[in-house]
Amino acid sequence: MTLRVEKQSDRIVATLDRPEKRNAIDAHTIDALHALCAELEEAPRTLIVTGGGGVFAAGADIAELRDRYAADARRGINATAFIRVRELPMPVIAAIDGYALGGGAELAYAADIRIGSQGLRIGNPEPGLGIMAAAGATWRLPQIVGDARACELLLTGRILDAEEALAWGLVSSLHPADELLAAAHSIADRIAASDPLAVQHTKRALRARPEDHPAIEFELQAELFESPEKLRRMTDFLERRAHR
Ligand code: COA
C-alpha cells in the first residue's frame, strides 16, 4: 500500500507512504489516488495530502518513467490523477515536509492550500532527466507564483528551500516538521466550521474559467441564498446579537 488513507467524518488524510523510494509516485499510487478521488467525489470532504518519513514525494517513479514511451505520455497518467485531485469538490490541503520534486511538486501544485515545514525542498528537475514537467507545473505554477518565477523554476530546474517557497507564495505558511500535520488539521477545522456547500461553491468559483465570471458566482450564490443552512446560520447570528 503506497497511500495510507485515514478517514474522518469531515476530512480524509492521505499519506504517501513508500519511504524506501522516498514516496516516489508509481502506478499503484496513481490508482490509489483515483480510488480516493472517487470516494471524495461521492462524499465530499476536505483532503489533507502529506508524505511519510520526512518526504512529501521525490517525484514520479523514475524506474517506471524510463520504460514509458510516447503512447504513455499521451495518456497523461499522472496529470489525469492530479487534475482529478484539483477538481475535488472540497478543499485539498498539501502538507509538505522535505522533498516535493517533479511529480511530487505537481501533486502539491494541484492542492488548493499548501503549507510546508522548514525542511521543504520543492521544484521540478525533470529537464535534467530528459523530460518535461507535464502533470500540471507548466499551467499551474504560473498561476501560483506568476509567470516570471514559474519560468525561472521550470526552465532552470532550481529547487526552492522553505523560506524561498514562502516568499514566493508557493506555500502560505511554514511550521516545524512535528507540527505540520496539526497545522493542516487546524486549517481543515476552520473549513469544517463553515457550510460545506458554501465552501464547495466558493471552490467552484475560484476554479472557473475567466469567461465564466461573474455569471457563475451569481448562479452559485442564487443556490446558496435559498439554502436552509444559510437561513439557519444567518438567523443564529442575528438572534445571538439580539440576546446580547
Ligand atoms: N523515482 C524512483 N525512485 C526514487 C525516486 C524517484 N523519483 N527518488 C528516489 N528514489 C529511490 C532511489 O532510487 C533509492 O532507491 P534504492 O535505495 O533502491 O537505490 C531510494 O529512493 C532512496 O533514494 P536516495 O537518493 O538514496 O535518497 P536520498 O535521501 O539520498 O535523496 C533525493 C533524496 C530526493 C534527493 C533523491 O532521491 C533524488 O534526487 N530523487 C530523484 C528526484 C527527481 O529527479 N525527481 C523528479 C522525477 S520526475
PDB file of C-alpha atoms and ligand atoms in Angstrom:
ATOM      1  CA  MET A   1       0.000   0.000   0.000  1.00  0.00           C
ATOM      2  CA  THR A   2       1.685   3.212  -1.163  1.00  0.00           C
ATOM      3  CA  LEU A   3      -1.042   5.601   0.006  1.00  0.00           C
ATOM      4  CA  ARG A   4      -2.210   5.407   3.616  1.00  0.00           C
ATOM      5  CA  VAL A   5      -5.752   6.745   3.956  1.00  0.00           C
ATOM      6  CA  GLU A   6      -7.303   7.766   7.304  1.00  0.00           C
ATOM      7  CA  LYS A   7     -10.956   8.692   7.174  1.00  0.00           C
ATOM      8  CA  GLN A   8     -12.801  11.062   9.482  1.00  0.00           C
ATOM      9  CA  SER A   9     -16.332  12.378   9.167  1.00  0.00           C
ATOM     10  CA  ASP A  10     -15.280  15.751   7.753  1.00  0.00           C
ATOM     11  CA  ARG A  11     -11.837  15.012   6.256  1.00  0.00           C
ATOM     12  CA  ILE A  12      -9.519  12.387   4.864  1.00  0.00           C
ATOM     13  CA  VAL A  13      -5.775  12.332   5.456  1.00  0.00           C
ATOM     14  CA  ALA A  14      -3.859  10.625   2.645  1.00  0.00           C
ATOM     15  CA  THR A  15      -0.204   9.920   3.363  1.00  0.00           C
ATOM     16  CA  LEU A  16       2.192   8.964   0.571  1.00  0.00           C
ATOM     17  CA  ASP A  17       3.903   6.012   2.178  1.00  0.00           C
ATOM     18  CA  ARG A  18       6.708   4.457   0.203  1.00  0.00           C
ATOM     19  CA  PRO A  19       9.662   5.522   2.323  1.00  0.00           C
ATOM     20  CA  GLU A  20      12.176   3.169   0.726  1.00  0.00           C
ATOM     21  CA  LYS A  21      11.660   5.038  -2.576  1.00  0.00           C
ATOM     22  CA  ARG A  22      11.211   8.482  -0.981  1.00  0.00           C
ATOM     23  CA  ASN A  23       7.467   8.231  -1.731  1.00  0.00           C
ATOM     24  CA  ALA A  24       8.079   8.256  -5.496  1.00  0.00           C
ATOM     25  CA  ILE A  25       4.681   8.216  -7.166  1.00  0.00           C
ATOM     26  CA  ASP A  26       4.219   4.944  -9.045  1.00  0.00           C
ATOM     27  CA  ALA A  27       1.259   3.387 -10.862  1.00  0.00           C
ATOM     28  CA  HIS A  28      -0.094   1.913  -7.598  1.00  0.00           C
ATOM     29  CA  THR A  29      -0.094   5.356  -6.007  1.00  0.00           C
ATOM     30  CA  ILE A  30      -1.921   6.811  -9.013  1.00  0.00           C
ATOM     31  CA  ASP A  31      -4.536   4.008  -8.812  1.00  0.00           C
ATOM     32  CA  ALA A  32      -4.948   4.703  -5.084  1.00  0.00           C
ATOM     33  CA  LEU A  33      -5.358   8.447  -5.766  1.00  0.00           C
ATOM     34  CA  HIS A  34      -8.098   7.687  -8.314  1.00  0.00           C
ATOM     35  CA  ALA A  35      -9.893   5.450  -5.801  1.00  0.00           C
ATOM     36  CA  LEU A  36      -9.616   8.159  -3.155  1.00  0.00           C
ATOM     37  CA  CYS A  37     -10.958  10.791  -5.565  1.00  0.00           C
ATOM     38  CA  ALA A  38     -13.911   8.550  -6.464  1.00  0.00           C
ATOM     39  CA  GLU A  39     -14.777   8.354  -2.775  1.00  0.00           C
ATOM     40  CA  LEU A  40     -14.410  12.116  -2.235  1.00  0.00           C
ATOM     41  CA  GLU A  41     -16.467  12.936  -5.329  1.00  0.00           C
ATOM     42  CA  GLU A  42     -19.247  10.734  -3.918  1.00  0.00           C
ATOM     43  CA  ALA A  43     -18.993  12.016  -0.323  1.00  0.00           C
ATOM     44  CA  PRO A  44     -17.190  15.386  -0.381  1.00  0.00           C
ATOM     45  CA  ARG A  45     -14.761  16.030   2.471  1.00  0.00           C
ATOM     46  CA  THR A  46     -11.605  18.076   2.899  1.00  0.00           C
ATOM     47  CA  LEU A  47      -8.490  16.180   1.818  1.00  0.00           C
ATOM     48  CA  ILE A  48      -5.120  16.565   3.513  1.00  0.00           C
ATOM     49  CA  VAL A  49      -2.286  15.120   1.392  1.00  0.00           C
ATOM     50  CA  THR A  50       1.056  14.565   3.034  1.00  0.00           C
ATOM     51  CA  GLY A  51       4.090  12.294   2.914  1.00  0.00           C
ATOM     52  CA  GLY A  52       5.569   9.957   5.495  1.00  0.00           C
ATOM     53  CA  GLY A  53       9.195   9.670   6.568  1.00  0.00           C
ATOM     54  CA  GLY A  54      10.130  13.323   6.219  1.00  0.00           C
ATOM     55  CA  VAL A  55       9.494  13.438   2.460  1.00  0.00           C
ATOM     56  CA  PHE A  56       6.426  14.585   0.533  1.00  0.00           C
ATOM     57  CA  ALA A  57       7.339  12.814  -2.734  1.00  0.00           C
ATOM     58  CA  ALA A  58      10.644  12.664  -4.604  1.00  0.00           C
ATOM     59  CA  GLY A  59       8.887  12.691  -7.960  1.00  0.00           C
ATOM     60  CA  ALA A  60       7.173  10.327 -10.276  1.00  0.00           C
ATOM     61  CA  ASP A  61       8.775   6.887 -10.169  1.00  0.00           C
ATOM     62  CA  ILE A  62      11.819   7.181 -12.427  1.00  0.00           C
ATOM     63  CA  ALA A  63      12.097   3.389 -12.826  1.00  0.00           C
ATOM     64  CA  GLU A  64       8.586   3.376 -14.341  1.00  0.00           C
ATOM     65  CA  LEU A  65       9.154   6.556 -16.361  1.00  0.00           C
ATOM     66  CA  ARG A  66      12.244   5.119 -18.021  1.00  0.00           C
ATOM     67  CA  ASP A  67      10.098   2.359 -19.532  1.00  0.00           C
ATOM     68  CA  ARG A  68       7.333   4.639 -20.760  1.00  0.00           C
ATOM     69  CA  TYR A  69       7.072   5.841 -24.343  1.00  0.00           C
ATOM     70  CA  ALA A  70       5.028   8.256 -26.469  1.00  0.00           C
ATOM     71  CA  ALA A  71       1.686   6.477 -26.071  1.00  0.00           C
ATOM     72  CA  ASP A  72       2.133   6.508 -22.283  1.00  0.00           C
ATOM     73  CA  ALA A  73       2.952  10.233 -22.326  1.00  0.00           C
ATOM     74  CA  ARG A  74      -0.217  10.896 -24.316  1.00  0.00           C
ATOM     75  CA  ARG A  75      -2.315   9.105 -21.689  1.00  0.00           C
ATOM     76  CA  GLY A  76      -1.273  11.764 -19.141  1.00  0.00           C
ATOM     77  CA  ILE A  77      -1.144   9.145 -16.403  1.00  0.00           C
ATOM     78  CA  ASN A  78      -0.143  11.447 -13.549  1.00  0.00           C
ATOM     79  CA  ALA A  79      -1.763  14.590 -14.949  1.00  0.00           C
ATOM     80  CA  THR A  80      -5.159  12.878 -15.078  1.00  0.00           C
ATOM     81  CA  ALA A  81      -4.967  11.930 -11.406  1.00  0.00           C
ATOM     82  CA  PHE A  82      -3.733  15.365 -10.328  1.00  0.00           C
ATOM     83  CA  ILE A  83      -6.495  17.098 -12.326  1.00  0.00           C
ATOM     84  CA  ARG A  84      -8.992  14.899 -10.519  1.00  0.00           C
ATOM     85  CA  VAL A  85      -7.436  15.898  -7.177  1.00  0.00           C
ATOM     86  CA  ARG A  86      -7.614  19.544  -8.235  1.00  0.00           C
ATOM     87  CA  GLU A  87     -11.290  19.243  -9.112  1.00  0.00           C
ATOM     88  CA  LEU A  88     -12.418  17.579  -5.893  1.00  0.00           C
ATOM     89  CA  PRO A  89     -15.489  19.344  -4.527  1.00  0.00           C
ATOM     90  CA  MET A  90     -13.992  20.231  -1.143  1.00  0.00           C
ATOM     91  CA  PRO A  91     -10.588  21.887  -0.479  1.00  0.00           C
ATOM     92  CA  VAL A  92      -7.341  19.961  -0.773  1.00  0.00           C
ATOM     93  CA  ILE A  93      -4.522  20.854   1.627  1.00  0.00           C
ATOM     94  CA  ALA A  94      -0.944  19.731   0.870  1.00  0.00           C
ATOM     95  CA  ALA A  95       1.242  19.478   3.976  1.00  0.00           C
ATOM     96  CA  ILE A  96       4.764  19.319   2.588  1.00  0.00           C
ATOM     97  CA  ASP A  97       7.709  18.122   4.644  1.00  0.00           C
ATOM     98  CA  GLY A  98      11.042  17.530   2.904  1.00  0.00           C
ATOM     99  CA  TYR A  99      11.335  16.924  -0.816  1.00  0.00           C
ATOM    100  CA  ALA A 100       8.449  17.661  -3.179  1.00  0.00           C
ATOM    101  CA  LEU A 101      10.116  17.178  -6.542  1.00  0.00           C
ATOM    102  CA  GLY A 102       8.899  16.633 -10.080  1.00  0.00           C
ATOM    103  CA  GLY A 103       5.550  14.819  -9.956  1.00  0.00           C
ATOM    104  CA  GLY A 104       5.550  15.289  -6.168  1.00  0.00           C
ATOM    105  CA  ALA A 105       5.676  19.054  -6.628  1.00  0.00           C
ATOM    106  CA  GLU A 106       2.930  18.798  -9.253  1.00  0.00           C
ATOM    107  CA  LEU A 107       0.686  16.926  -6.832  1.00  0.00           C
ATOM    108  CA  ALA A 108       1.296  19.751  -4.346  1.00  0.00           C
ATOM    109  CA  TYR A 109       0.503  22.368  -7.022  1.00  0.00           C
ATOM    110  CA  ALA A 110      -2.866  20.631  -7.530  1.00  0.00           C
ATOM    111  CA  ALA A 111      -3.838  21.398  -3.918  1.00  0.00           C
ATOM    112  CA  ASP A 112      -5.857  24.492  -3.052  1.00  0.00           C
ATOM    113  CA  ILE A 113      -3.775  25.249   0.049  1.00  0.00           C
ATOM    114  CA  ARG A 114      -0.106  24.381   0.574  1.00  0.00           C
ATOM    115  CA  ILE A 115       1.792  24.595   3.835  1.00  0.00           C
ATOM    116  CA  GLY A 116       5.320  23.392   4.493  1.00  0.00           C
ATOM    117  CA  SER A 117       7.939  22.502   7.045  1.00  0.00           C
ATOM    118  CA  GLN A 118      11.292  24.209   7.429  1.00  0.00           C
ATOM    119  CA  GLY A 119      12.779  21.199   5.620  1.00  0.00           C
ATOM    120  CA  LEU A 120      10.685  21.733   2.494  1.00  0.00           C
ATOM    121  CA  ARG A 121      12.509  21.489  -0.846  1.00  0.00           C
ATOM    122  CA  ILE A 122      10.336  21.968  -3.883  1.00  0.00           C
ATOM    123  CA  GLY A 123      10.976  22.156  -7.603  1.00  0.00           C
ATOM    124  CA  ASN A 124      10.878  20.453 -10.972  1.00  0.00           C
ATOM    125  CA  PRO A 125      14.155  18.890 -12.082  1.00  0.00           C
ATOM    126  CA  GLU A 126      12.512  16.988 -14.982  1.00  0.00           C
ATOM    127  CA  PRO A 127      14.593  18.500 -17.822  1.00  0.00           C
ATOM    128  CA  GLY A 128      17.686  17.122 -16.089  1.00  0.00           C
ATOM    129  CA  LEU A 129      16.179  13.672 -16.705  1.00  0.00           C
ATOM    130  CA  GLY A 130      15.389  14.419 -20.332  1.00  0.00           C
ATOM    131  CA  ILE A 131      11.670  15.010 -19.863  1.00  0.00           C
ATOM    132  CA  MET A 132       9.464  17.969 -19.040  1.00  0.00           C
ATOM    133  CA  ALA A 133       7.050  18.536 -16.201  1.00  0.00           C
ATOM    134  CA  ALA A 134       3.748  17.659 -17.868  1.00  0.00           C
ATOM    135  CA  ALA A 135       1.401  16.964 -14.952  1.00  0.00           C
ATOM    136  CA  GLY A 136       0.431  20.491 -14.031  1.00  0.00           C
ATOM    137  CA  ALA A 137       3.568  22.544 -13.388  1.00  0.00           C
ATOM    138  CA  THR A 138       3.548  24.481 -16.666  1.00  0.00           C
ATOM    139  CA  TRP A 139      -0.028  25.649 -16.290  1.00  0.00           C
ATOM    140  CA  ARG A 140      -0.475  25.756 -12.502  1.00  0.00           C
ATOM    141  CA  LEU A 141       2.826  27.208 -11.332  1.00  0.00           C
ATOM    142  CA  PRO A 142       2.401  30.473 -13.295  1.00  0.00           C
ATOM    143  CA  GLN A 143      -0.990  30.893 -11.619  1.00  0.00           C
ATOM    144  CA  ILE A 144       0.511  30.288  -8.185  1.00  0.00           C
ATOM    145  CA  VAL A 145       3.783  32.243  -8.326  1.00  0.00           C
ATOM    146  CA  GLY A 146       3.445  34.323 -11.513  1.00  0.00           C
ATOM    147  CA  ASP A 147       4.914  33.767 -14.946  1.00  0.00           C
ATOM    148  CA  ALA A 148       8.427  35.123 -14.304  1.00  0.00           C
ATOM    149  CA  ARG A 149       9.074  32.960 -11.266  1.00  0.00           C
ATOM    150  CA  ALA A 150       7.467  29.891 -12.863  1.00  0.00           C
ATOM    151  CA  CYS A 151       9.747  30.315 -15.879  1.00  0.00           C
ATOM    152  CA  GLU A 152      12.806  30.553 -13.680  1.00  0.00           C
ATOM    153  CA  LEU A 153      11.873  27.476 -11.712  1.00  0.00           C
ATOM    154  CA  LEU A 154      10.805  25.283 -14.616  1.00  0.00           C
ATOM    155  CA  LEU A 155      13.471  26.324 -17.117  1.00  0.00           C
ATOM    156  CA  THR A 156      16.369  26.006 -14.688  1.00  0.00           C
ATOM    157  CA  GLY A 157      15.212  23.077 -12.557  1.00  0.00           C
ATOM    158  CA  ARG A 158      16.131  25.079  -9.459  1.00  0.00           C
ATOM    159  CA  ILE A 159      14.904  23.665  -6.142  1.00  0.00           C
ATOM    160  CA  LEU A 160      13.470  26.187  -3.676  1.00  0.00           C
ATOM    161  CA  ASP A 161      14.049  25.918   0.051  1.00  0.00           C
ATOM    162  CA  ALA A 162      11.312  26.606   2.583  1.00  0.00           C
ATOM    163  CA  GLU A 163      11.964  30.325   3.040  1.00  0.00           C
ATOM    164  CA  GLU A 164      12.056  30.935  -0.720  1.00  0.00           C
ATOM    165  CA  ALA A 165       8.880  28.925  -1.245  1.00  0.00           C
ATOM    166  CA  LEU A 166       7.181  31.048   1.431  1.00  0.00           C
ATOM    167  CA  ALA A 167       8.493  34.302  -0.048  1.00  0.00           C
ATOM    168  CA  TRP A 168       7.233  33.237  -3.491  1.00  0.00           C
ATOM    169  CA  GLY A 169       3.786  32.358  -2.125  1.00  0.00           C
ATOM    170  CA  LEU A 170       4.192  28.737  -3.143  1.00  0.00           C
ATOM    171  CA  VAL A 171       3.321  27.788   0.424  1.00  0.00           C
ATOM    172  CA  SER A 172       1.220  30.006   2.644  1.00  0.00           C
ATOM    173  CA  SER A 173       2.929  29.153   5.958  1.00  0.00           C
ATOM    174  CA  LEU A 174       5.856  27.217   7.449  1.00  0.00           C
ATOM    175  CA  HIS A 175       5.785  25.045  10.564  1.00  0.00           C
ATOM    176  CA  PRO A 176       8.200  22.847  12.492  1.00  0.00           C
ATOM    177  CA  ALA A 177       8.014  19.386  10.910  1.00  0.00           C
ATOM    178  CA  ASP A 178       6.417  17.845  14.006  1.00  0.00           C
ATOM    179  CA  GLU A 179       3.645  20.472  13.972  1.00  0.00           C
ATOM    180  CA  LEU A 180       2.925  20.393  10.240  1.00  0.00           C
ATOM    181  CA  LEU A 181       0.073  17.901  10.307  1.00  0.00           C
ATOM    182  CA  ALA A 182      -1.556  19.687  13.258  1.00  0.00           C
ATOM    183  CA  ALA A 183      -1.376  22.926  11.263  1.00  0.00           C
ATOM    184  CA  ALA A 184      -3.079  21.198   8.319  1.00  0.00           C
ATOM    185  CA  HIS A 185      -5.779  19.902  10.668  1.00  0.00           C
ATOM    186  CA  SER A 186      -6.413  23.350  12.077  1.00  0.00           C
ATOM    187  CA  ILE A 187      -6.966  24.628   8.521  1.00  0.00           C
ATOM    188  CA  ALA A 188      -9.362  21.697   7.994  1.00  0.00           C
ATOM    189  CA  ASP A 189     -11.078  22.639  11.282  1.00  0.00           C
ATOM    190  CA  ARG A 190     -11.698  26.162  10.020  1.00  0.00           C
ATOM    191  CA  ILE A 191     -13.126  24.763   6.786  1.00  0.00           C
ATOM    192  CA  ALA A 192     -15.311  22.334   8.755  1.00  0.00           C
ATOM    193  CA  ALA A 193     -16.833  25.221  10.718  1.00  0.00           C
ATOM    194  CA  SER A 194     -18.281  26.684   7.515  1.00  0.00           C
ATOM    195  CA  ASP A 195     -21.224  25.452   5.484  1.00  0.00           C
ATOM    196  CA  PRO A 196     -19.830  22.673   3.229  1.00  0.00           C
ATOM    197  CA  LEU A 197     -21.980  23.716   0.276  1.00  0.00           C
ATOM    198  CA  ALA A 198     -20.795  27.333   0.557  1.00  0.00           C
ATOM    199  CA  VAL A 199     -17.177  26.102   0.648  1.00  0.00           C
ATOM    200  CA  GLN A 200     -17.752  23.880  -2.398  1.00  0.00           C
ATOM    201  CA  HIS A 201     -19.363  26.698  -4.350  1.00  0.00           C
ATOM    202  CA  THR A 202     -16.515  29.054  -3.433  1.00  0.00           C
ATOM    203  CA  LYS A 203     -14.034  26.490  -4.741  1.00  0.00           C
ATOM    204  CA  ARG A 204     -16.010  26.095  -7.968  1.00  0.00           C
ATOM    205  CA  ALA A 205     -15.990  29.865  -8.490  1.00  0.00           C
ATOM    206  CA  LEU A 206     -12.250  30.052  -7.781  1.00  0.00           C
ATOM    207  CA  ARG A 207     -11.629  27.342 -10.367  1.00  0.00           C
ATOM    208  CA  ALA A 208     -13.994  28.670 -13.051  1.00  0.00           C
ATOM    209  CA  ARG A 209     -12.739  29.834 -16.444  1.00  0.00           C
ATOM    210  CA  PRO A 210     -12.220  33.613 -16.702  1.00  0.00           C
ATOM    211  CA  GLU A 211     -15.055  33.930 -19.224  1.00  0.00           C
ATOM    212  CA  ASP A 212     -17.486  32.338 -16.768  1.00  0.00           C
ATOM    213  CA  HIS A 213     -17.218  35.220 -14.258  1.00  0.00           C
ATOM    214  CA  PRO A 214     -19.391  36.665 -12.832  1.00  0.00           C
ATOM    215  CA  ALA A 215     -22.299  34.594 -14.150  1.00  0.00           C
ATOM    216  CA  ILE A 216     -21.084  31.501 -12.284  1.00  0.00           C
ATOM    217  CA  GLU A 217     -20.910  33.382  -8.974  1.00  0.00           C
ATOM    218  CA  PHE A 218     -24.462  34.657  -9.448  1.00  0.00           C
ATOM    219  CA  GLU A 219     -25.789  31.144 -10.107  1.00  0.00           C
ATOM    220  CA  LEU A 220     -23.908  29.534  -7.235  1.00  0.00           C
ATOM    221  CA  GLN A 221     -24.936  32.328  -4.870  1.00  0.00           C
ATOM    222  CA  ALA A 222     -28.540  32.007  -6.038  1.00  0.00           C
ATOM    223  CA  GLU A 223     -28.495  28.400  -4.892  1.00  0.00           C
ATOM    224  CA  LEU A 224     -26.960  29.326  -1.536  1.00  0.00           C
ATOM    225  CA  PHE A 225     -29.421  32.179  -0.977  1.00  0.00           C
ATOM    226  CA  GLU A 226     -32.220  29.590  -0.999  1.00  0.00           C
ATOM    227  CA  SER A 227     -30.450  27.021   1.163  1.00  0.00           C
ATOM    228  CA  PRO A 228     -31.844  26.107   4.603  1.00  0.00           C
ATOM    229  CA  GLU A 229     -28.329  26.296   6.008  1.00  0.00           C
ATOM    230  CA  LYS A 230     -27.971  29.952   5.004  1.00  0.00           C
ATOM    231  CA  LEU A 231     -31.257  30.777   6.699  1.00  0.00           C
ATOM    232  CA  ARG A 232     -30.237  28.867   9.820  1.00  0.00           C
ATOM    233  CA  ARG A 233     -26.753  30.396  10.067  1.00  0.00           C
ATOM    234  CA  MET A 234     -27.922  33.954   9.475  1.00  0.00           C
ATOM    235  CA  THR A 235     -30.858  33.609  11.879  1.00  0.00           C
ATOM    236  CA  ASP A 236     -28.479  32.207  14.524  1.00  0.00           C
ATOM    237  CA  PHE A 237     -26.187  35.192  14.067  1.00  0.00           C
ATOM    238  CA  LEU A 238     -28.976  37.754  14.289  1.00  0.00           C
ATOM    239  CA  GLU A 239     -30.646  36.110  17.283  1.00  0.00           C
ATOM    240  CA  ARG A 240     -27.368  35.827  19.170  1.00  0.00           C
ATOM    241  CA  ARG A 241     -26.868  39.576  18.732  1.00  0.00           C
ATOM    242  CA  ALA A 242     -30.439  40.323  19.714  1.00  0.00           C
ATOM    243  CA  HIS A 243     -29.969  38.444  23.005  1.00  0.00           C
ATOM    244  CA  ARG A 244     -26.733  40.178  23.961  1.00  0.00           C
TER     245      ARG A 244
HETATM  246  N1  COA B   1      11.772   7.533  -8.584  1.00  0.00           N
HETATM  247  C1  COA B   1      12.168   6.305  -8.281  1.00  0.00           C
HETATM  248  N2  COA B   1      12.962   6.025  -7.234  1.00  0.00           N
HETATM  249  C2  COA B   1      13.356   7.074  -6.478  1.00  0.00           C
HETATM  250  C3  COA B   1      12.979   8.388  -6.745  1.00  0.00           C
HETATM  251  C4  COA B   1      12.148   8.601  -7.868  1.00  0.00           C
HETATM  252  N3  COA B   1      11.704   9.813  -8.199  1.00  0.00           N
HETATM  253  N4  COA B   1      13.524   9.205  -5.821  1.00  0.00           N
HETATM  254  C5  COA B   1      14.223   8.409  -5.002  1.00  0.00           C
HETATM  255  N5  COA B   1      14.129   7.124  -5.391  1.00  0.00           N
HETATM  256  C6  COA B   1      14.733   5.934  -4.788  1.00  0.00           C
HETATM  257  C7  COA B   1      16.213   5.832  -5.053  1.00  0.00           C
HETATM  258  O1  COA B   1      16.451   5.252  -6.311  1.00  0.00           O
HETATM  259  C8  COA B   1      16.658   4.965  -3.921  1.00  0.00           C
HETATM  260  O2  COA B   1      16.331   3.637  -4.223  1.00  0.00           O
HETATM  261  P1  COA B   1      17.346   2.424  -3.856  1.00  0.00           P
HETATM  262  O3  COA B   1      17.507   2.506  -2.367  1.00  0.00           O
HETATM  263  O4  COA B   1      16.639   1.207  -4.326  1.00  0.00           O
HETATM  264  O5  COA B   1      18.628   2.735  -4.570  1.00  0.00           O
HETATM  265  C9  COA B   1      15.748   5.401  -2.776  1.00  0.00           C
HETATM  266  O6  COA B   1      14.637   6.025  -3.375  1.00  0.00           O
HETATM  267  C10 COA B   1      16.397   6.395  -1.862  1.00  0.00           C
HETATM  268  O7  COA B   1      16.893   7.453  -2.647  1.00  0.00           O
HETATM  269  P2  COA B   1      18.245   8.215  -2.298  1.00  0.00           P
HETATM  270  O8  COA B   1      18.616   9.035  -3.492  1.00  0.00           O
HETATM  271  O9  COA B   1      19.260   7.260  -1.764  1.00  0.00           O
HETATM  272  O10 COA B   1      17.732   9.137  -1.083  1.00  0.00           O
HETATM  273  P3  COA B   1      18.366  10.499  -0.541  1.00  0.00           P
HETATM  274  O11 COA B   1      17.596  10.793   0.692  1.00  0.00           O
HETATM  275  O12 COA B   1      19.828  10.445  -0.514  1.00  0.00           O
HETATM  276  O13 COA B   1      17.986  11.589  -1.678  1.00  0.00           O
HETATM  277  C11 COA B   1      16.500  12.725  -3.196  1.00  0.00           C
HETATM  278  C12 COA B   1      16.664  12.002  -1.842  1.00  0.00           C
HETATM  279  C13 COA B   1      15.040  13.071  -3.329  1.00  0.00           C
HETATM  280  C14 COA B   1      17.379  13.992  -3.238  1.00  0.00           C
HETATM  281  C15 COA B   1      16.974  11.785  -4.342  1.00  0.00           C
HETATM  282  O14 COA B   1      16.378  10.510  -4.150  1.00  0.00           O
HETATM  283  C16 COA B   1      16.567  12.274  -5.724  1.00  0.00           C
HETATM  284  O15 COA B   1      17.210  13.151  -6.282  1.00  0.00           O
HETATM  285  N6  COA B   1      15.484  11.662  -6.284  1.00  0.00           N
HETATM  286  C17 COA B   1      15.041  11.976  -7.640  1.00  0.00           C
HETATM  287  C18 COA B   1      14.416  13.361  -7.721  1.00  0.00           C
HETATM  288  C19 COA B   1      13.895  13.665  -9.111  1.00  0.00           C
HETATM  289  O16 COA B   1      14.634  13.861 -10.052  1.00  0.00           O
HETATM  290  N7  COA B   1      12.570  13.709  -9.213  1.00  0.00           N
HETATM  291  C20 COA B   1      11.900  14.038 -10.441  1.00  0.00           C
HETATM  292  C21 COA B   1      11.308  12.822 -11.034  1.00  0.00           C
HETATM  293  S1  COA B   1      10.207  13.258 -12.336  1.00  0.00           S
END
